[in-house]
Tab-separated table of C-alpha atoms and ligand atoms in Angstrom:
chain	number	residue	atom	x	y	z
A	109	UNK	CA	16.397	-11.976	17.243
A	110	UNK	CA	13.806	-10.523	20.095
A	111	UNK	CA	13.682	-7.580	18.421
A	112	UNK	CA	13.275	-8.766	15.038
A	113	UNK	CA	10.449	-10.764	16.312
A	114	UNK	CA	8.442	-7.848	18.161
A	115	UNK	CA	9.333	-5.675	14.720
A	116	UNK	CA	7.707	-8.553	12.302
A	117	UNK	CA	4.634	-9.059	14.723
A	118	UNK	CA	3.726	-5.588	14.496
A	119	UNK	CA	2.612	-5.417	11.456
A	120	UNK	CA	0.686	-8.994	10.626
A	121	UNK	CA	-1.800	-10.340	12.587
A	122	UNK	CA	-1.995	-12.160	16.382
A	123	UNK	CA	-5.825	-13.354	15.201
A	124	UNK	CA	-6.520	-12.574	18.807
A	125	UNK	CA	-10.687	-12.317	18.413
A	126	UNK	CA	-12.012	-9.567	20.267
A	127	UNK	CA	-15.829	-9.071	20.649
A	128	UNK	CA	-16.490	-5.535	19.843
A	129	UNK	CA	-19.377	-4.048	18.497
A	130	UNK	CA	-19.536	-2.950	14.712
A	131	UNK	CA	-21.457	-0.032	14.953
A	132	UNK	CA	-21.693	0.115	11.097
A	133	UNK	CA	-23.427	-2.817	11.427
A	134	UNK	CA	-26.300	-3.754	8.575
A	135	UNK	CA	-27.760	-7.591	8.707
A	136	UNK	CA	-28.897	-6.723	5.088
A	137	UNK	CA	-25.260	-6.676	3.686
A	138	UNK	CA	-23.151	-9.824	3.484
A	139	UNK	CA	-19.826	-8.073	4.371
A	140	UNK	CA	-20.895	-6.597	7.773
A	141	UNK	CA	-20.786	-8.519	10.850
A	142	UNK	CA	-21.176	-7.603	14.272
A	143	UNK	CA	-17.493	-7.286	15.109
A	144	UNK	CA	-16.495	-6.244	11.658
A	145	UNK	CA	-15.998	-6.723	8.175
A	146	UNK	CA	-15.571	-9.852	5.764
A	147	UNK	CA	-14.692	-10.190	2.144
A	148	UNK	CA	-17.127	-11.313	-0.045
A	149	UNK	CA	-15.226	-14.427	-1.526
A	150	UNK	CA	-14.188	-15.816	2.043
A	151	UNK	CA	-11.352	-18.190	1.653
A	152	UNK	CA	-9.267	-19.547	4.790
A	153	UNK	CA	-7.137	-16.750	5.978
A	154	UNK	CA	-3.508	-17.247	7.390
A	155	UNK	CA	-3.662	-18.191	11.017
A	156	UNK	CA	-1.015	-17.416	13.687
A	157	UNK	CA	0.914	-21.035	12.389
A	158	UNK	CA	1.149	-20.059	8.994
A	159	UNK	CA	2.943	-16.996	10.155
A	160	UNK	CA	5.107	-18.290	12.545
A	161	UNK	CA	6.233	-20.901	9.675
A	162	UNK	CA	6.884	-18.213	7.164
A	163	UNK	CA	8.785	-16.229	9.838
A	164	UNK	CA	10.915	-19.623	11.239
A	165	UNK	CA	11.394	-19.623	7.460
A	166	UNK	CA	12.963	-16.627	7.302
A	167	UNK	CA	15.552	-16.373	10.441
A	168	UNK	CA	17.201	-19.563	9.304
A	169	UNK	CA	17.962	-18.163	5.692
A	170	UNK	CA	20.158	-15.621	4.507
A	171	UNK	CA	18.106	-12.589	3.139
A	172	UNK	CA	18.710	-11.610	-0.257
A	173	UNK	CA	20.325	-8.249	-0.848
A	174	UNK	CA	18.215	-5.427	-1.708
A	175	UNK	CA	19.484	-2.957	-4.341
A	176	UNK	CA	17.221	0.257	-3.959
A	177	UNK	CA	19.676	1.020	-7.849
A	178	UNK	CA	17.310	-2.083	-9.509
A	179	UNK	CA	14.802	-0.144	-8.970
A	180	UNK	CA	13.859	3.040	-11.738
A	181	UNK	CA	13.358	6.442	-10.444
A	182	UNK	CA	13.565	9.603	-11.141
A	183	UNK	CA	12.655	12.979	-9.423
A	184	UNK	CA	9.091	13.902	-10.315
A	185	UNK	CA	8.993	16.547	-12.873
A	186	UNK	CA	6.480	19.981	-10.457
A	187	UNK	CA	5.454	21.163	-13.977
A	188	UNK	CA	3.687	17.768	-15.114
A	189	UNK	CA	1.316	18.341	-12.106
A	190	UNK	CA	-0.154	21.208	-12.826
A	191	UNK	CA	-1.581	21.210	-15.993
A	192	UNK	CA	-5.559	21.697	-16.850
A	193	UNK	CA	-5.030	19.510	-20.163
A	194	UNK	CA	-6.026	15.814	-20.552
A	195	UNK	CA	-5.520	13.374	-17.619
A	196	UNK	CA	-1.872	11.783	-16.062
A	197	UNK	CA	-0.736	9.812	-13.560
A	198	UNK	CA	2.819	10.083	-11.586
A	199	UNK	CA	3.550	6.789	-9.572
A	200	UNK	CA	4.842	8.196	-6.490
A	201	UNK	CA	5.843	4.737	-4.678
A	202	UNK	CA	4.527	2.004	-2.904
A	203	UNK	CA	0.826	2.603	-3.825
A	204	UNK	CA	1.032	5.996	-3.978
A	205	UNK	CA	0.061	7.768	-7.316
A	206	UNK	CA	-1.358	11.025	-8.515
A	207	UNK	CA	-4.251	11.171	-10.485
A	208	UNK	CA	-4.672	14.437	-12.491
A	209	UNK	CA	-7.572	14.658	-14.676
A	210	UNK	CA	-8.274	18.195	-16.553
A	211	UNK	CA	-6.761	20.049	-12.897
A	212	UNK	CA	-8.971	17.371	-11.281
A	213	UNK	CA	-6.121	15.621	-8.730
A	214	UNK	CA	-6.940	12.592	-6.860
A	215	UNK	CA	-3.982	10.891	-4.295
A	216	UNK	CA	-4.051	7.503	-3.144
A	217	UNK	CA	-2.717	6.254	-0.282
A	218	UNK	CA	-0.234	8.503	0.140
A	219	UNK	CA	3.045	7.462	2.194
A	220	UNK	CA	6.049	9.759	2.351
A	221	UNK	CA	7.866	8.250	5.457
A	222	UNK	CA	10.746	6.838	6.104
A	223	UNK	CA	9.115	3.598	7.269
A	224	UNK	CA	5.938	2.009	7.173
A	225	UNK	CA	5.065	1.102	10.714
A	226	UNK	CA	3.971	2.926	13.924
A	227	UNK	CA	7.408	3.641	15.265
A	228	UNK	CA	10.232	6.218	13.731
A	229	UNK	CA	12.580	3.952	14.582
A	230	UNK	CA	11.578	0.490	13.761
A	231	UNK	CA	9.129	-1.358	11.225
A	232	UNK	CA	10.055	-1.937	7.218
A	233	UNK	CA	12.325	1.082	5.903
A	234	UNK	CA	12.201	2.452	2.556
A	235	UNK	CA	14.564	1.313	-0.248
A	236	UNK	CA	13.884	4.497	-2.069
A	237	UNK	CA	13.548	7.633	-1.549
A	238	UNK	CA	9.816	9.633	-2.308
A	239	UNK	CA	10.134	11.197	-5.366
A	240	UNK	CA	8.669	14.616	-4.445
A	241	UNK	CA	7.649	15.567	-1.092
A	242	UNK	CA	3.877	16.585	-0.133
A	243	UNK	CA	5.189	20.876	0.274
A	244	UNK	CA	6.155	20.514	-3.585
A	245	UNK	CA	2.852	18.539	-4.776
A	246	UNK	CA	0.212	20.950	-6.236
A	247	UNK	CA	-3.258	21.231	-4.796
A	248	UNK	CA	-5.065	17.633	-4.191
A	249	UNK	CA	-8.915	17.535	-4.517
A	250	UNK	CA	-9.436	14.234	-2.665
A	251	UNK	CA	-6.771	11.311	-0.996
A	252	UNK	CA	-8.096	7.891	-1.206
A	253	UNK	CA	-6.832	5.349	1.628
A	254	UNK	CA	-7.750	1.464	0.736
A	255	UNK	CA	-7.482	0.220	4.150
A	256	UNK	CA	-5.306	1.059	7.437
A	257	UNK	CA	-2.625	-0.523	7.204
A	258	UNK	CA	0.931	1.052	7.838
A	259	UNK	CA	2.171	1.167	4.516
A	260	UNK	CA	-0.811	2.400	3.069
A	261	UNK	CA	-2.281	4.586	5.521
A	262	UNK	CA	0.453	6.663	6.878
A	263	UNK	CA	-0.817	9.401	9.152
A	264	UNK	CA	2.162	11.981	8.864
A	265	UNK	CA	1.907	12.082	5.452
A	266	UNK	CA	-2.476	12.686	5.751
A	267	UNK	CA	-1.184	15.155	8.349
A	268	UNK	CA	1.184	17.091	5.701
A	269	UNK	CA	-1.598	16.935	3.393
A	270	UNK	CA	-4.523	18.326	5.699
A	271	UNK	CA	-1.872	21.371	5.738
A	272	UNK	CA	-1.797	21.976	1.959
A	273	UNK	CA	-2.082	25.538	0.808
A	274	UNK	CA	-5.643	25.818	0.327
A	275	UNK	CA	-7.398	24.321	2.349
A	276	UNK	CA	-8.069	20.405	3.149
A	277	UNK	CA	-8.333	17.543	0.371
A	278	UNK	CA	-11.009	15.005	1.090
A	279	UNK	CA	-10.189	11.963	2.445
A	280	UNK	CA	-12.217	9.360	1.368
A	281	UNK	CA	-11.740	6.367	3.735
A	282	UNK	CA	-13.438	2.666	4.039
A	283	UNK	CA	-16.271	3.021	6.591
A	284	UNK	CA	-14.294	2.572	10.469
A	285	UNK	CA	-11.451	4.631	9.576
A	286	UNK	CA	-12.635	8.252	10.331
A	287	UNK	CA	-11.866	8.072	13.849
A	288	UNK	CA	-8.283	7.463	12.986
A	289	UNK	CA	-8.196	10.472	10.768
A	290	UNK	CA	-10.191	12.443	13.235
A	291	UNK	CA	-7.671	11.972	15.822
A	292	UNK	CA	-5.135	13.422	14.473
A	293	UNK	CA	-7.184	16.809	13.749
A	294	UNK	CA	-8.405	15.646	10.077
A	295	UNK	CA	-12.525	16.285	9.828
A	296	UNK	CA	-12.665	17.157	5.868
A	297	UNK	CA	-13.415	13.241	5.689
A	298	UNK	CA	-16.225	11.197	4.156
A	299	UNK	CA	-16.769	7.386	4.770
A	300	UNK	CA	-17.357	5.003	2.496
A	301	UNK	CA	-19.074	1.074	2.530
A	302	UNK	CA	-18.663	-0.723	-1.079
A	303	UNK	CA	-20.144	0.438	-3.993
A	304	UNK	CA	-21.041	3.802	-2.678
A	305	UNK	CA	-20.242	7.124	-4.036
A	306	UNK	CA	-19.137	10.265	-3.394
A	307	UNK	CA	-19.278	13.496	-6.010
A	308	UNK	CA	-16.816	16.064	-5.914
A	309	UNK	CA	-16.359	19.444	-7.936
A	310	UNK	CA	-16.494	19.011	-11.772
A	311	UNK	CA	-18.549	15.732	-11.223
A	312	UNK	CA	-15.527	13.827	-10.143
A	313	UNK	CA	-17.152	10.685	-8.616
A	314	UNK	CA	-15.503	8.245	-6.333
A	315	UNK	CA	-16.831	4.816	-5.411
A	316	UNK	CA	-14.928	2.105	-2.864
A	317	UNK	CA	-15.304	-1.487	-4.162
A	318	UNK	CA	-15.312	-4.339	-2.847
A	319	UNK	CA	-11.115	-5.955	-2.873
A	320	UNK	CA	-10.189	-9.514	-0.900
A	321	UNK	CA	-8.161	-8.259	1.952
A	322	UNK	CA	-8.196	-7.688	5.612
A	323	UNK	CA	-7.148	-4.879	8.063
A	324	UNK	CA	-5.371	-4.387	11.270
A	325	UNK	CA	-3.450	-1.739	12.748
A	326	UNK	CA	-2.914	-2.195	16.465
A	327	UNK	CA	-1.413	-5.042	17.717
A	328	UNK	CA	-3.946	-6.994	19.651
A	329	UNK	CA	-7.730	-6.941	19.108
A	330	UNK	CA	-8.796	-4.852	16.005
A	331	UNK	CA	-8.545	-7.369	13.098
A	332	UNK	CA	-11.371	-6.559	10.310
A	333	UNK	CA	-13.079	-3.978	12.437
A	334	UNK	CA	-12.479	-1.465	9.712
A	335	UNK	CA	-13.403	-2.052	6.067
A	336	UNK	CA	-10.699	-2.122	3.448
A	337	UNK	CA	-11.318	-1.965	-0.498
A	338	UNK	CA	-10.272	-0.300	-3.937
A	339	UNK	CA	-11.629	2.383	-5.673
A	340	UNK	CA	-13.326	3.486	-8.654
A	341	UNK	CA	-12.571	7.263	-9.992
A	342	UNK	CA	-14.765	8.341	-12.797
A	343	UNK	CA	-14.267	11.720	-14.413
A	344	UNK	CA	-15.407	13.443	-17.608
A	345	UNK	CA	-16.410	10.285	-19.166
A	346	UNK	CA	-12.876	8.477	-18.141
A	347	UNK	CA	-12.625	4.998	-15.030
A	348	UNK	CA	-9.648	4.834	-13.227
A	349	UNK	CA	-9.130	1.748	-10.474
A	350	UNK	CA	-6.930	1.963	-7.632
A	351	UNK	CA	-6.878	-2.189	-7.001
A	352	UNK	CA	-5.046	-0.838	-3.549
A	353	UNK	CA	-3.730	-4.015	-1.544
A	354	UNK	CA	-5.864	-7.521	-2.768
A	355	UNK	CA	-5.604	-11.301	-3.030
A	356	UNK	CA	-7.279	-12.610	-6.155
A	357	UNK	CA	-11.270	-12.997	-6.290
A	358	UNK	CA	-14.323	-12.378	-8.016
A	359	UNK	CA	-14.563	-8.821	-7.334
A	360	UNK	CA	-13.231	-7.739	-10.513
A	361	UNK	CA	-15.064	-9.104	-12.351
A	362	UNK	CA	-18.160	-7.579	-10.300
A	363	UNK	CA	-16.499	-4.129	-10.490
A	364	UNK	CA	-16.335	-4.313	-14.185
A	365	UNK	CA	-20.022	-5.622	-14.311
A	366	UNK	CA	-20.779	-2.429	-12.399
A	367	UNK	CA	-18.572	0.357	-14.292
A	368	UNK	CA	-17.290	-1.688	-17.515
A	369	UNK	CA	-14.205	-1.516	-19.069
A	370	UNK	CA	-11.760	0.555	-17.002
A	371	UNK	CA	-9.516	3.655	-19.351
A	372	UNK	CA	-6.732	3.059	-16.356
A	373	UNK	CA	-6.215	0.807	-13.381
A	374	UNK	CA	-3.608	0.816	-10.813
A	375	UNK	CA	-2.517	-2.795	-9.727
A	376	UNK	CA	-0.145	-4.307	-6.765
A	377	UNK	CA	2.399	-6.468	-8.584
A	378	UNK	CA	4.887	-6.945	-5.380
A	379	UNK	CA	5.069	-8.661	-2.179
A	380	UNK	CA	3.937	-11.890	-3.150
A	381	UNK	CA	6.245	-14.223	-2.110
A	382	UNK	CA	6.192	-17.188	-0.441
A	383	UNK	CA	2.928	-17.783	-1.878
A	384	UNK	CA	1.642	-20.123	1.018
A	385	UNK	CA	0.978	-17.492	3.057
A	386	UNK	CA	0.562	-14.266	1.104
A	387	UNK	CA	-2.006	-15.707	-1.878
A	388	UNK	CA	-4.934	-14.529	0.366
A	389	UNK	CA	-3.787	-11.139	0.698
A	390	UNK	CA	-1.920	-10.043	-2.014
A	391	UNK	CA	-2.147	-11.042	-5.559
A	392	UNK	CA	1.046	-12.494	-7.215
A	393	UNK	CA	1.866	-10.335	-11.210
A	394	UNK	CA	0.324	-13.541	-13.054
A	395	UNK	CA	-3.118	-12.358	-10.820
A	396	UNK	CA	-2.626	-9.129	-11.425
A	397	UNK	CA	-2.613	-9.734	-15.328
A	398	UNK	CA	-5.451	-12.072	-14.440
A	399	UNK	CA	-6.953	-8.315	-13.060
A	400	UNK	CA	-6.026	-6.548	-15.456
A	401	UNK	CA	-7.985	-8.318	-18.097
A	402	UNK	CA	-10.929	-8.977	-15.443
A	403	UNK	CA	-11.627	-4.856	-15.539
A	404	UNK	CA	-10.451	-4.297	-19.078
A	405	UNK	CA	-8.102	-1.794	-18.525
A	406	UNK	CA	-6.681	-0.325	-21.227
A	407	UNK	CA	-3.395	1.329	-19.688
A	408	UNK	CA	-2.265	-0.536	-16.182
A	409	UNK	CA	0.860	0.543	-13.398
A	410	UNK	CA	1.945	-2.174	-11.318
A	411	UNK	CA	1.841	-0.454	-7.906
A	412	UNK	CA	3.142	-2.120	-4.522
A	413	UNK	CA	6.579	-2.768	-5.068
A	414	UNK	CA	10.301	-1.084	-5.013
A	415	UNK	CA	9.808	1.084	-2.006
A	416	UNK	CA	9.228	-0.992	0.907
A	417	UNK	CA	10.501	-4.468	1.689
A	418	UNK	CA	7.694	-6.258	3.192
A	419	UNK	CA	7.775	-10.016	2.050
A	420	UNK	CA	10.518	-12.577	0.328
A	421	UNK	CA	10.892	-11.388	-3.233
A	422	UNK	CA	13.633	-9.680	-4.437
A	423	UNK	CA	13.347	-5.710	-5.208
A	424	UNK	CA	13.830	-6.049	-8.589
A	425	UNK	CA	11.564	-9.397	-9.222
A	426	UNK	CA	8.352	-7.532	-9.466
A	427	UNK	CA	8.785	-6.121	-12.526
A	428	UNK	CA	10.509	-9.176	-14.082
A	429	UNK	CA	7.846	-11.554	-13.400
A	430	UNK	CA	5.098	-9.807	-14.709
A	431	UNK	CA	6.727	-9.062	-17.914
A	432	UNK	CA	6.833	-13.082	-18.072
A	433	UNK	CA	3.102	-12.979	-17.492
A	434	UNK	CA	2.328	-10.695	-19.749
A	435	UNK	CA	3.775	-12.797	-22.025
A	436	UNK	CA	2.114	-16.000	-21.043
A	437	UNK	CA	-1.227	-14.256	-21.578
A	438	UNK	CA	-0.300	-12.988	-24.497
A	439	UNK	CA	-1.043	-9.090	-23.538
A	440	UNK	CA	0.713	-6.095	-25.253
A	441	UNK	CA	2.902	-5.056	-22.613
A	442	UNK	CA	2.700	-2.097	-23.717
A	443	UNK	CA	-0.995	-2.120	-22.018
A	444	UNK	CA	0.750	-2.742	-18.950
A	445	UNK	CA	4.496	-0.921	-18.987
A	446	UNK	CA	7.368	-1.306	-16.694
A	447	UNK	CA	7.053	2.576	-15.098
A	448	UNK	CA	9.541	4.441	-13.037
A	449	UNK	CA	8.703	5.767	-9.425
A	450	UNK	CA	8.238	9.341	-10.108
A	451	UNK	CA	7.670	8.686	-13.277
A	452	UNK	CA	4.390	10.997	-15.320
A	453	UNK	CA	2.628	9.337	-18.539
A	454	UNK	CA	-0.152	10.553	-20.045
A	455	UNK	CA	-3.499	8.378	-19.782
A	456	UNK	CA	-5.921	7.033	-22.609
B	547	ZN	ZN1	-2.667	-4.420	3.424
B	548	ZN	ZN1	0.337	-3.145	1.384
C-alpha cells in the first residue's frame, strides 16, 4: 500500500502554496497572478481532503478489470499521413492526434511512452499500445502541448520529435513551459498566453485559449505556475479545437464568440469518474456534448480515454456513455463518432 500511495500522489496535487514569483506576470489580465495562473471561471478546486477521500475510496474496493481488447485499434495506416489533399486527422491515443491539413501537420500532445509519469518504472501504464511510433510519423510542422502534465506532456516523446528528419517542429507551449522544453535541448519553441497567435508556413495560425484546468508537475510547490489551455488551429479557411484536458465552463462559449463555429474539435470524453472530485478538472461525455454544441463543431473525436487508466471508470465506459448523451441531446452521432485509436477519417 506505501507504494501505491507515493505512486497516486505523484501525479495530483499536495496544494502545498509556494510563493514564487510569476515572471509572466501582467496586473492587466485576470488570469495572471503573482505566483501563477488562474482560470477564468474560478470554482472551488479539490483540496488535499477531497483527494485523500477519493483515494481511501479506492484501496478499500476491488478495481474493475481493464480490458485494453474493449478498446478499438488498429495500426495507423504511413500512407494516410502523407498526402497534400484535403485535411485528416489520425487519433493516436490519449490526446494525441495528427492534424494534416493540405501537407500542413499539426501534433498535439504527443505521448508515446509506456507510462505517463516521471519514472520508467512506476506511474499509470498504458492499456494500449501507440499505434505508430514517432520514427514512422511523417514530417510535423508544429506539436501543441495543453499543459504539463505527465500524460500530456511527455518529454521523451518531444525529445523523439525534436530529432525528426528535417529539422525541429515547433512547439507551441502555454506561457511557463519553455524552460521545461529547453532543458532537455528543445529551443525551436514559442510561448503562448490565451488568445494569442502564432503563424506558421502556408498561413497556418495557432491560438491557445483559455480551458478550466490546472497544472502541476513536480511534487511539492509548482501548482498553477505554468499556464494550461486548448487550442485553436485555423488553416485555409478551416477551425480545428484541441479542447486538451478541461472541466466544464464558459470558455467555449467565448472561444466560439472569438473564431465561430468550429469545422473539427477534439474533446476529452474519459476520466471522469467519481464526479466529486474530478468535475473541476475534467469534463464528464454529457459536458463534452455540452462542448461540442458550445463551439459548433461540425465533426468531433472524443480524446482522453482507452490508453491510460487514470481515474474510476471502466476502459470501455467512455465511449458508451457518450453515445447515451448524444442521444439525450438529440445530436447525430454521426457528428460525433465512436473512432478507433489509430484510426484516419477525413475532415469536413
Ligand atoms: Zn491535466
Ligand atoms: Zn489528462
Amino acid at each position: 500500500m506505501p507504494l501505491k500511495m507515493f505512486l497516486l500522489l505523484l501525479g495530483f496535487p499536495l496544494l502545498v502554496s509556494c510563493q514564487t514569483q510569476n515572471a509572466y506576470f501582467d496586473s492587466q489580465k485576470a488570469h495572471h497572478s503573482r505566483e501563477g495562473f488562474h482560470n477564468n471561471y474560478p470554482g472551488r478546486e479539490p483540496d488535499m481532503g477531497d483527494f485523500f477521500r477519493w483515494q481511501w475510496q479506492r484501496l478499500l474496493r476491488d478495481a474493475p478489470e481493464q480490458r485494453a481488447d474493449l478498446v478499438p485499434w488498429q495500426a495507423v495506416d504511413p500512407s494516410q499521413l502523407t498526402t497534400s489533399q484535403g485535411r485528416s486527422a489520425t487519433w493516436l491515443g490519449h490526446a494525441s492526434v495528427l492534424l494534416n491539413s493540405h501537407g500542413v501537420r499539426v501534433l498535439t500532445d504527443p505521448i508515446f511512452s509506456e507510462r505517463a509519469s516521471p519514472l520508467s518504472w512506476l506511474g499509470p501504464k498504458r492499456l494500449t499500445p501507440p499505434p505508430i511510433t514517432p520514427e514512422k510519423l511523417p514530417f510535423v510542422d508544429a506539436v501543441v502541448i495543453s499543459h504539463n502534465h505527465y500524460d500530456h506532456l511527455d518529454l521523451p516523446s518531444l525529445k523523439q520529435l525534436n530529432a525528426q528528419l528535417g529539422g525541429p517542429p515547433l512547439f507551441i507551449v502555454p506561457l511557463g513551459n519553455a524552460a521545461l522544453l529547453r532543458q532537455q535541448g528543445i529551443t525551436h519553441i514559442k510561448e503562448l498566453d490565451w488568445w494569442h497567435s502564432h503563424t506558421l508556413r502556408d498561413d497556418l495560425r495557432i491560438t491557445l485559449v483559455p480551458t478550466q484546468h490546472w497544472s502541476k508537475r513536480n511534487l511539492l510547490g509548482d501548482r498553477n505556475e505554468a499556464l494550461w489551455g486548448g487550442y485553436v488551429i485555423q488553416h485555409r479557411g478551416k477551425h480545428a479545437f484541441f479542447a486538451g484536458d478541461t472541466g466544464y465552463s464558459k470558455d467555449f462559449r467565448d472561444i466560439h464568440a472569438r473564431f465561430g463555429a468550429m469545422d473539427f474539435a477534439m474533446i476529452p470524453i474519459g476520466a471522469y469518474l467519481p464526479r466529486d472530485f474530478m468535475q473541476r478538472q475534467h469534463i464528464d461525455p454529457a459536458q463534452a456534448v455540452q462542448i461540442h454544441l458550445d463551439v459548433q463543431s461540425r465533426l468531433s473525436l472524443g480524446i482522453h480515454w482507452g490508453t491510460f487508466i487514470l481515474t474510476d471508470e471502466t476502459i470501455q465506459q467512455p465511449p458508451q456513455d457518450l453515445a447515451q448523451a448524444l442521444t439525450n441531446a438529440d445530436v447525430d452521432p454521426e457528428r460525433f463518432p465512436h473512432w478507433a485509436i489509430g484510426e484516419t477519417r477525413q475532415l469536413p
